[in-house]
Tab-separated table of C-alpha atoms in Angstrom:
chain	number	residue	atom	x	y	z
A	1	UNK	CA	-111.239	-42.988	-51.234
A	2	UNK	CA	-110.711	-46.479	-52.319
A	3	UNK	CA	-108.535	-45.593	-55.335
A	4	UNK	CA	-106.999	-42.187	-53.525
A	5	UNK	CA	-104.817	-44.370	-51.185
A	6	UNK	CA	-102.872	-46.541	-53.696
A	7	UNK	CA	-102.239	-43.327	-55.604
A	8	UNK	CA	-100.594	-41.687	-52.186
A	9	UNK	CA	-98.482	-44.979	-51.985
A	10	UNK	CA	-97.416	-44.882	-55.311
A	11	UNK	CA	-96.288	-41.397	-54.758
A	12	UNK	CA	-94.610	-41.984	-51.933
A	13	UNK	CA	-92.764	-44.823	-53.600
A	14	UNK	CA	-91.369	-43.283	-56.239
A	15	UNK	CA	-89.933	-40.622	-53.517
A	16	UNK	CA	-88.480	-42.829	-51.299
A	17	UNK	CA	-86.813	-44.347	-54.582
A	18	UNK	CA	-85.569	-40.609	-55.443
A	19	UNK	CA	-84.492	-40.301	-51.825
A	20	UNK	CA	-82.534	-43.116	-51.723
A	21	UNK	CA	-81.084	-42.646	-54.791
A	22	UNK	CA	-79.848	-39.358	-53.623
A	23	UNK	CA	-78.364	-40.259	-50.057
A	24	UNK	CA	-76.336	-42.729	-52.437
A	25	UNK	CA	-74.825	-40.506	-54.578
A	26	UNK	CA	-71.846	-39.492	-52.987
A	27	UNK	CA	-70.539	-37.116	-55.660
A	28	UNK	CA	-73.899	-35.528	-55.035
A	29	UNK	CA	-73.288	-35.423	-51.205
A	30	UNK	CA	-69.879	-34.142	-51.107
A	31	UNK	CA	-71.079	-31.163	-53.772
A	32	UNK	CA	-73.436	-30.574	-51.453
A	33	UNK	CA	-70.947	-29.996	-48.727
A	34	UNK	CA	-67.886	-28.721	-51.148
A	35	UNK	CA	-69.915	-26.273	-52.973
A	36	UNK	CA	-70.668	-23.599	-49.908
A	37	UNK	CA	-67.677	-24.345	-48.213
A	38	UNK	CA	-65.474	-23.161	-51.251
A	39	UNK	CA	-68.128	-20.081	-51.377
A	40	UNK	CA	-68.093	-18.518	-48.175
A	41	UNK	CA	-64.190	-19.632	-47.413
A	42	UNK	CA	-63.222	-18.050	-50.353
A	43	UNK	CA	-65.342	-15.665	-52.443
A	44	UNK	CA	-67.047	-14.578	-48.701
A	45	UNK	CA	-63.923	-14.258	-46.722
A	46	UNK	CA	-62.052	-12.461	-49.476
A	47	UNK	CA	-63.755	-10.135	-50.230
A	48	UNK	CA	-65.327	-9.556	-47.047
A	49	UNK	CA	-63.151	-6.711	-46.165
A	50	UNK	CA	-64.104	-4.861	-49.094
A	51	UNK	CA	-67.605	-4.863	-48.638
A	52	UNK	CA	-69.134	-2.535	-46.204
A	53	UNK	CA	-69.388	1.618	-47.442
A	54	UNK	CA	-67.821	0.834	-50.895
A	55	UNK	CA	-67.521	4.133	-52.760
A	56	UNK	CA	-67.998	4.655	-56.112
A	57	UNK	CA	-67.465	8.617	-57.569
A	58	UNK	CA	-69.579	10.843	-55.312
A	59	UNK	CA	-71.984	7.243	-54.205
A	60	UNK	CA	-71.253	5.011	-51.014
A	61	UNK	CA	-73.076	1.913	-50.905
A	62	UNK	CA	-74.697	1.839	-47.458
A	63	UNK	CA	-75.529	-1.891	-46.140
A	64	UNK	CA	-76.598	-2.649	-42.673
A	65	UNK	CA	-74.407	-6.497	-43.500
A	66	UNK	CA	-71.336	-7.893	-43.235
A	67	UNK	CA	-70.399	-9.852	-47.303
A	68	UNK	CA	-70.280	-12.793	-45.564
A	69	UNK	CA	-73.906	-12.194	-44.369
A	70	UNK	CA	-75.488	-10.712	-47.316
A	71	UNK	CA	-73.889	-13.978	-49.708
A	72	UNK	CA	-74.732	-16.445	-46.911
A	73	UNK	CA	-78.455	-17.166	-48.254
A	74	UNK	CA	-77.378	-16.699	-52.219
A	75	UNK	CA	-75.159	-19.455	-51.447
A	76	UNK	CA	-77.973	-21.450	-50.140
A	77	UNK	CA	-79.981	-20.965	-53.101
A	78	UNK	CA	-77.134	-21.628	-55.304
A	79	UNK	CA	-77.132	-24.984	-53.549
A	80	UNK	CA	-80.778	-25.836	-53.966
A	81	UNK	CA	-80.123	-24.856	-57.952
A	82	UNK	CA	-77.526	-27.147	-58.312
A	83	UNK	CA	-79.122	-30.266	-56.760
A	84	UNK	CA	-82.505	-29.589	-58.465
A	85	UNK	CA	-81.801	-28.942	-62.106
A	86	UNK	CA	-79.334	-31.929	-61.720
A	87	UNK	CA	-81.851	-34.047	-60.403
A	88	UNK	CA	-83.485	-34.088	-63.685
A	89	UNK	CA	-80.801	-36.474	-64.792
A	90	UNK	CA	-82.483	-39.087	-63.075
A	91	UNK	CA	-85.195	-38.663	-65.676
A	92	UNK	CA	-82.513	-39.170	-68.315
A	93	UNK	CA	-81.311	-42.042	-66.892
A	94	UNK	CA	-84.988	-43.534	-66.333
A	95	UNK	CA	-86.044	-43.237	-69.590
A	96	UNK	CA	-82.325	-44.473	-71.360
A	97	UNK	CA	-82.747	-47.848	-69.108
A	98	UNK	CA	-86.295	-48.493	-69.788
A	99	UNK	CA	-87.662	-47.595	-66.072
A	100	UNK	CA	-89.505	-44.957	-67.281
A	101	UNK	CA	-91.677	-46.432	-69.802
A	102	UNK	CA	-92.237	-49.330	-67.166
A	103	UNK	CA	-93.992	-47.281	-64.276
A	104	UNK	CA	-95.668	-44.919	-67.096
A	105	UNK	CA	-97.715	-48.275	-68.403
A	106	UNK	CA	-98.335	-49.011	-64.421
A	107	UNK	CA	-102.078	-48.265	-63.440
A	108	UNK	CA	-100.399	-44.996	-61.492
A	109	UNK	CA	-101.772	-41.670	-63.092
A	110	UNK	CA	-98.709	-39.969	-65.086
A	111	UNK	CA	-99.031	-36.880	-63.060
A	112	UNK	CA	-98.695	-39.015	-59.894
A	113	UNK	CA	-95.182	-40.117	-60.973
A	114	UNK	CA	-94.374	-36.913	-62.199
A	115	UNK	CA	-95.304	-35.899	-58.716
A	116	UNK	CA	-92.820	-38.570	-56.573
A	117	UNK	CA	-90.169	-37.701	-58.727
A	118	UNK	CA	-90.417	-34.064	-57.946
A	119	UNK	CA	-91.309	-34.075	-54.316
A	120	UNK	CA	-87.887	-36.384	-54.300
A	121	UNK	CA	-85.550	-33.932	-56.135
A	122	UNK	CA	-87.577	-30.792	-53.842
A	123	UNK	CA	-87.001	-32.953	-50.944
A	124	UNK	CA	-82.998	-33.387	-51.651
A	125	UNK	CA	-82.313	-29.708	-52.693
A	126	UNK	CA	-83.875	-28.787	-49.547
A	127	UNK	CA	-81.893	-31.227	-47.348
A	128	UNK	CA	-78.853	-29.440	-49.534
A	129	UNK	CA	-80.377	-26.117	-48.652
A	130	UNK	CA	-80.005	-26.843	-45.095
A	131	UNK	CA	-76.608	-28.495	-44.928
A	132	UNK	CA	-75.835	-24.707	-45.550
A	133	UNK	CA	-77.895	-23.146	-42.743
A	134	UNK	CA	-74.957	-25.453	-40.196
A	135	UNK	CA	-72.798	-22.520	-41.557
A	136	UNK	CA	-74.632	-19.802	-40.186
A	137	UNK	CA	-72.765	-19.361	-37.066
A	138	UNK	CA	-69.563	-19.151	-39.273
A	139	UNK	CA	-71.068	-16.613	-41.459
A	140	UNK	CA	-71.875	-14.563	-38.434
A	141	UNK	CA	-75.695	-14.957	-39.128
A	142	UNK	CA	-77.417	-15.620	-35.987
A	143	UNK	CA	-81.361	-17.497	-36.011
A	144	UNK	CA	-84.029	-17.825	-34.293
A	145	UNK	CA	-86.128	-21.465	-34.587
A	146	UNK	CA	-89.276	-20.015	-36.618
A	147	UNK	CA	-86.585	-18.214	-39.459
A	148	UNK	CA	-85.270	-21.619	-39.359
A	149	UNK	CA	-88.492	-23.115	-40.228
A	150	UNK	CA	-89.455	-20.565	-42.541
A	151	UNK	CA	-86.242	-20.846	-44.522
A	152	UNK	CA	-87.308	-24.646	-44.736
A	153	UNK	CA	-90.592	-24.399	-46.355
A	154	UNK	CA	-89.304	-21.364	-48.385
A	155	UNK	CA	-86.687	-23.855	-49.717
A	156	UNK	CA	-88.859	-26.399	-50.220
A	157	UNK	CA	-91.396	-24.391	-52.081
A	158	UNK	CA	-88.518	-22.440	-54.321
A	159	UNK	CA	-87.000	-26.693	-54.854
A	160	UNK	CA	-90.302	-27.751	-55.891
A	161	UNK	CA	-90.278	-25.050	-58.791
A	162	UNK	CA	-86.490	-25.687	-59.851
A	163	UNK	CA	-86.662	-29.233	-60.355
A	164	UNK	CA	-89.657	-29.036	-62.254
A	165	UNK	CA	-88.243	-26.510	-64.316
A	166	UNK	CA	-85.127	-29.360	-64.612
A	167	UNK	CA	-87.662	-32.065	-65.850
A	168	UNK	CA	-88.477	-29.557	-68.377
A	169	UNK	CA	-85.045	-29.087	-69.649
A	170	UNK	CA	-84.261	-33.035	-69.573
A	171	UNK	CA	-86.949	-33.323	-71.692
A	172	UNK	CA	-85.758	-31.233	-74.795
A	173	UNK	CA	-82.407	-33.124	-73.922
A	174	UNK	CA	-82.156	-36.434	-75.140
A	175	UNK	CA	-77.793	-37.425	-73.630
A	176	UNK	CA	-76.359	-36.957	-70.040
A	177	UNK	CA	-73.605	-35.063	-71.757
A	178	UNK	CA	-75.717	-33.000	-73.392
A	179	UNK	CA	-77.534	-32.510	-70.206
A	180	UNK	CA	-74.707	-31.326	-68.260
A	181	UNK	CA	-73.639	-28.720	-70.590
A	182	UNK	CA	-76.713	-27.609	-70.971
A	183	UNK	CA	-78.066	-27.028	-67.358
A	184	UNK	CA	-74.587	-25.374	-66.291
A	185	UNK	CA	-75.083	-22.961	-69.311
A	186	UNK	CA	-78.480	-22.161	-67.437
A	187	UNK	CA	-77.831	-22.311	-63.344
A	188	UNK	CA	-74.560	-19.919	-63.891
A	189	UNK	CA	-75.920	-17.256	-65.965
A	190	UNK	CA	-79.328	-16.888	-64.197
A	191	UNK	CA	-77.271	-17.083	-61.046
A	192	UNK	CA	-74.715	-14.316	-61.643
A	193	UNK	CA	-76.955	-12.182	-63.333
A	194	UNK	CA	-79.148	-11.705	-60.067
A	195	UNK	CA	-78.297	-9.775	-57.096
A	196	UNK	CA	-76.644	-13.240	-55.499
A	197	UNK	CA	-72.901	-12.124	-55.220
A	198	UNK	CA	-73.500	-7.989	-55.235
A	199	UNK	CA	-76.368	-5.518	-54.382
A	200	UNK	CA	-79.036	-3.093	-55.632
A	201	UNK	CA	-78.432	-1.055	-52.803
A	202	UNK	CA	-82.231	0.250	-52.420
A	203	UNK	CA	-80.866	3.206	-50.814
A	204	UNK	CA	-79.538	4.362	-53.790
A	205	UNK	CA	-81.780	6.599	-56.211
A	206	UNK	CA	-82.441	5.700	-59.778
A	207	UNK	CA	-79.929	8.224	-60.768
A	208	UNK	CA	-77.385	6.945	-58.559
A	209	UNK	CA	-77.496	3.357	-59.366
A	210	UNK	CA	-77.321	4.437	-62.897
A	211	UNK	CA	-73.930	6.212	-61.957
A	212	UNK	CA	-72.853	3.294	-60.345
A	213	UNK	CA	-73.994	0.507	-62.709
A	214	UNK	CA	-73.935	0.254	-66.262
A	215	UNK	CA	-78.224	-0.074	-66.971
A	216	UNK	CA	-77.976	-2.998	-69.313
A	217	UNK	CA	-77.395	-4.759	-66.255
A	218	UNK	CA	-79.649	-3.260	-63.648
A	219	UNK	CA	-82.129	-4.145	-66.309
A	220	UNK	CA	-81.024	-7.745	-66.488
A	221	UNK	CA	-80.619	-8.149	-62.687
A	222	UNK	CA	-84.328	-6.908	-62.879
A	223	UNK	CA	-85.865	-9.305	-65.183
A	224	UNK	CA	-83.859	-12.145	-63.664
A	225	UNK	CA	-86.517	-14.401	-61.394
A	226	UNK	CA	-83.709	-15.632	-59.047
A	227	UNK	CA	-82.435	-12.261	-57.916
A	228	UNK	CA	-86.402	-12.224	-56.088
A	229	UNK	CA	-85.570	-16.210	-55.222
A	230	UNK	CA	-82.153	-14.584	-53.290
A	231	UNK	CA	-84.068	-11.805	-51.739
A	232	UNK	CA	-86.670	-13.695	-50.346
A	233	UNK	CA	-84.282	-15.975	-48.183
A	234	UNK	CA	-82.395	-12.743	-47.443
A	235	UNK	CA	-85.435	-11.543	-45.561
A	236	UNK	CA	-86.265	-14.339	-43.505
A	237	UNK	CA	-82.683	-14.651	-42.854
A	238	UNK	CA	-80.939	-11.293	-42.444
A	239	UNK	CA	-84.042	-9.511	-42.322
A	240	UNK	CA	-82.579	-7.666	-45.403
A	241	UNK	CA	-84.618	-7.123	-48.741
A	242	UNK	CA	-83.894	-5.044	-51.568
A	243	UNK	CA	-87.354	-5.656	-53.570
A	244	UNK	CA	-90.888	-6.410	-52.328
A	245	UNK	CA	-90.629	-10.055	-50.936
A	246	UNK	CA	-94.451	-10.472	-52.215
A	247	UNK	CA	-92.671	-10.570	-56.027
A	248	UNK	CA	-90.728	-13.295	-55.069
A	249	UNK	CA	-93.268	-15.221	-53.563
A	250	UNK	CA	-95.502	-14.774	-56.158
A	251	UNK	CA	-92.779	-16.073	-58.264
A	252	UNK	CA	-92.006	-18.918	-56.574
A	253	UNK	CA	-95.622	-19.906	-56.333
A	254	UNK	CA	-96.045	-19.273	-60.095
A	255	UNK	CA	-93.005	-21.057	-60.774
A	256	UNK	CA	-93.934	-24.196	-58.904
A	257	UNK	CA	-97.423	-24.623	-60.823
A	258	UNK	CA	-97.056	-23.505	-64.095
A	259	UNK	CA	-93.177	-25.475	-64.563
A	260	UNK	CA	-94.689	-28.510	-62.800
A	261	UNK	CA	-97.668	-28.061	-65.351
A	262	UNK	CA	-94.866	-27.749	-68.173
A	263	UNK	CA	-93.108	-31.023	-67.759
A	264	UNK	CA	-96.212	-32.915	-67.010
A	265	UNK	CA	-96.870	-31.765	-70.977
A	266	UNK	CA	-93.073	-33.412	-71.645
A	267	UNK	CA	-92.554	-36.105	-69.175
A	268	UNK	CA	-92.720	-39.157	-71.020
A	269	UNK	CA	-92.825	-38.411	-74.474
């Protein structure tokens, strides 16, 4: 019990440190705020109109949702991608200015730092995450308190495993250029290539979807983790799923150990 305590205050220290080094950030803020707003004003009202019973050949789409609705909680996760691959730069910056190598000769367990910093970077993707759900109203998405809360811990949960996974990649990366190139050349593609900005209508039958969509990417869609991320916060927030939302939360819950376990193996070296 004795040496449990100053572990938990160590953790919490190096979160608060993350937190406050986030509400600081400005640039980070007004992303935060700029990125959904140019999403839903834009990409959602234009091509809102276009939307609902789009035909293709002899197949009509059939969705229950307005665009706006159905990219409301893609946005979201878009959001939470951004702010918690980027976090990782903190790590960067750490280790380039010595910080790093300070706290990891500290009596604090490595994981235990590993820990703070993560629970920081899950902590500000969430509170991104949910400068989005303020939109809600504007996306014509109406909820109820306990989606509210579930969307929270869903986001936290889904942050957890992102920023992990962005420890990972700042620790094959050795620049902050570097860095940025590199984590837009991996939120963007994983992004698009999930069913974020257009459905899988599940109405359709293999046969149709085929007709409709070339299979190289149905396949791709398929593989990609994030289009289960998406569909996931689509359920608890439209009440709209196109897959099983048990493969998402399995992912999500896979993610968040195994990529947390993955850059404990790299933090520090």
């Amino acid at each position: 019990m004795n040496s449990v305590i100053p572990i938990l205050r160590g953790i919490y220290g190096v979160w608060l440190r993350e937190i406050m080094r986030a509400t600081r950030d400005k640039g980070q803020l007004l992303g935060g705020v700029s990125r959904p707003l140019i999403w839903l004003l834009i990409l959602g009202v234009g091509l809102n109109p276009y939307f609902r019973g789009e035909v293709f050949g002899e197949v009509r789409l059939v969705l229950p949702y307005s665009y706006l609705q159905f990219l409301f909680p893609a946005v979201i996760v878009l959001n939470i991608m951004y702010t918690s691959i980027q976090f990782a730069v903190s790590v960067i910056w750490d280790r380039e200015f010595g910080f790093l190598r300070e706290v990891l000769v500290s009596p604090m367990p490595r994981w235990a730092v590993l820990l703070g910093k993560v629970l920081g970077g899950a902590t500000a993707a969430t509170g991104h995450g949910t400068l989005v759900l303020i939109l809600a109203r504007f996306a014509d998405v109406s909820l109820m308190p306990v989606q509210v809360v579930e969307a929270i811990f869903y986001m936290f949960a889904l942050s957890f495993a992102l920023t992990s996974f962005g420890v990972v990649l700042a620790s094959k990366v050795r620049s902050f250029e570097g860095f940025g190139v590199f984590s837009n050349t991996v939120i963007l593609p994983l992004y698009f290539a999930s069913s974020s900005v257009f459905p899988l209508d599940p109405s359709l039958t293999r046969t149709q979807l085929v007709t409709t969509y070339p299979e190289w990417l149905i396949m791709l869609i398929r593989a990609n983790p994030i289009t289960y991320a998406v569909d996931v916060l689509r359920g608890i927030l439209i009440d709209y799923n196109q897959f099983p939302p048990a493969i998402g939360l399995g992912l999500v819950a896979a993610g968040s150990v195994g990529f947390f376990l993955w850059a404990l193996r790299s933090f520090g070296k």
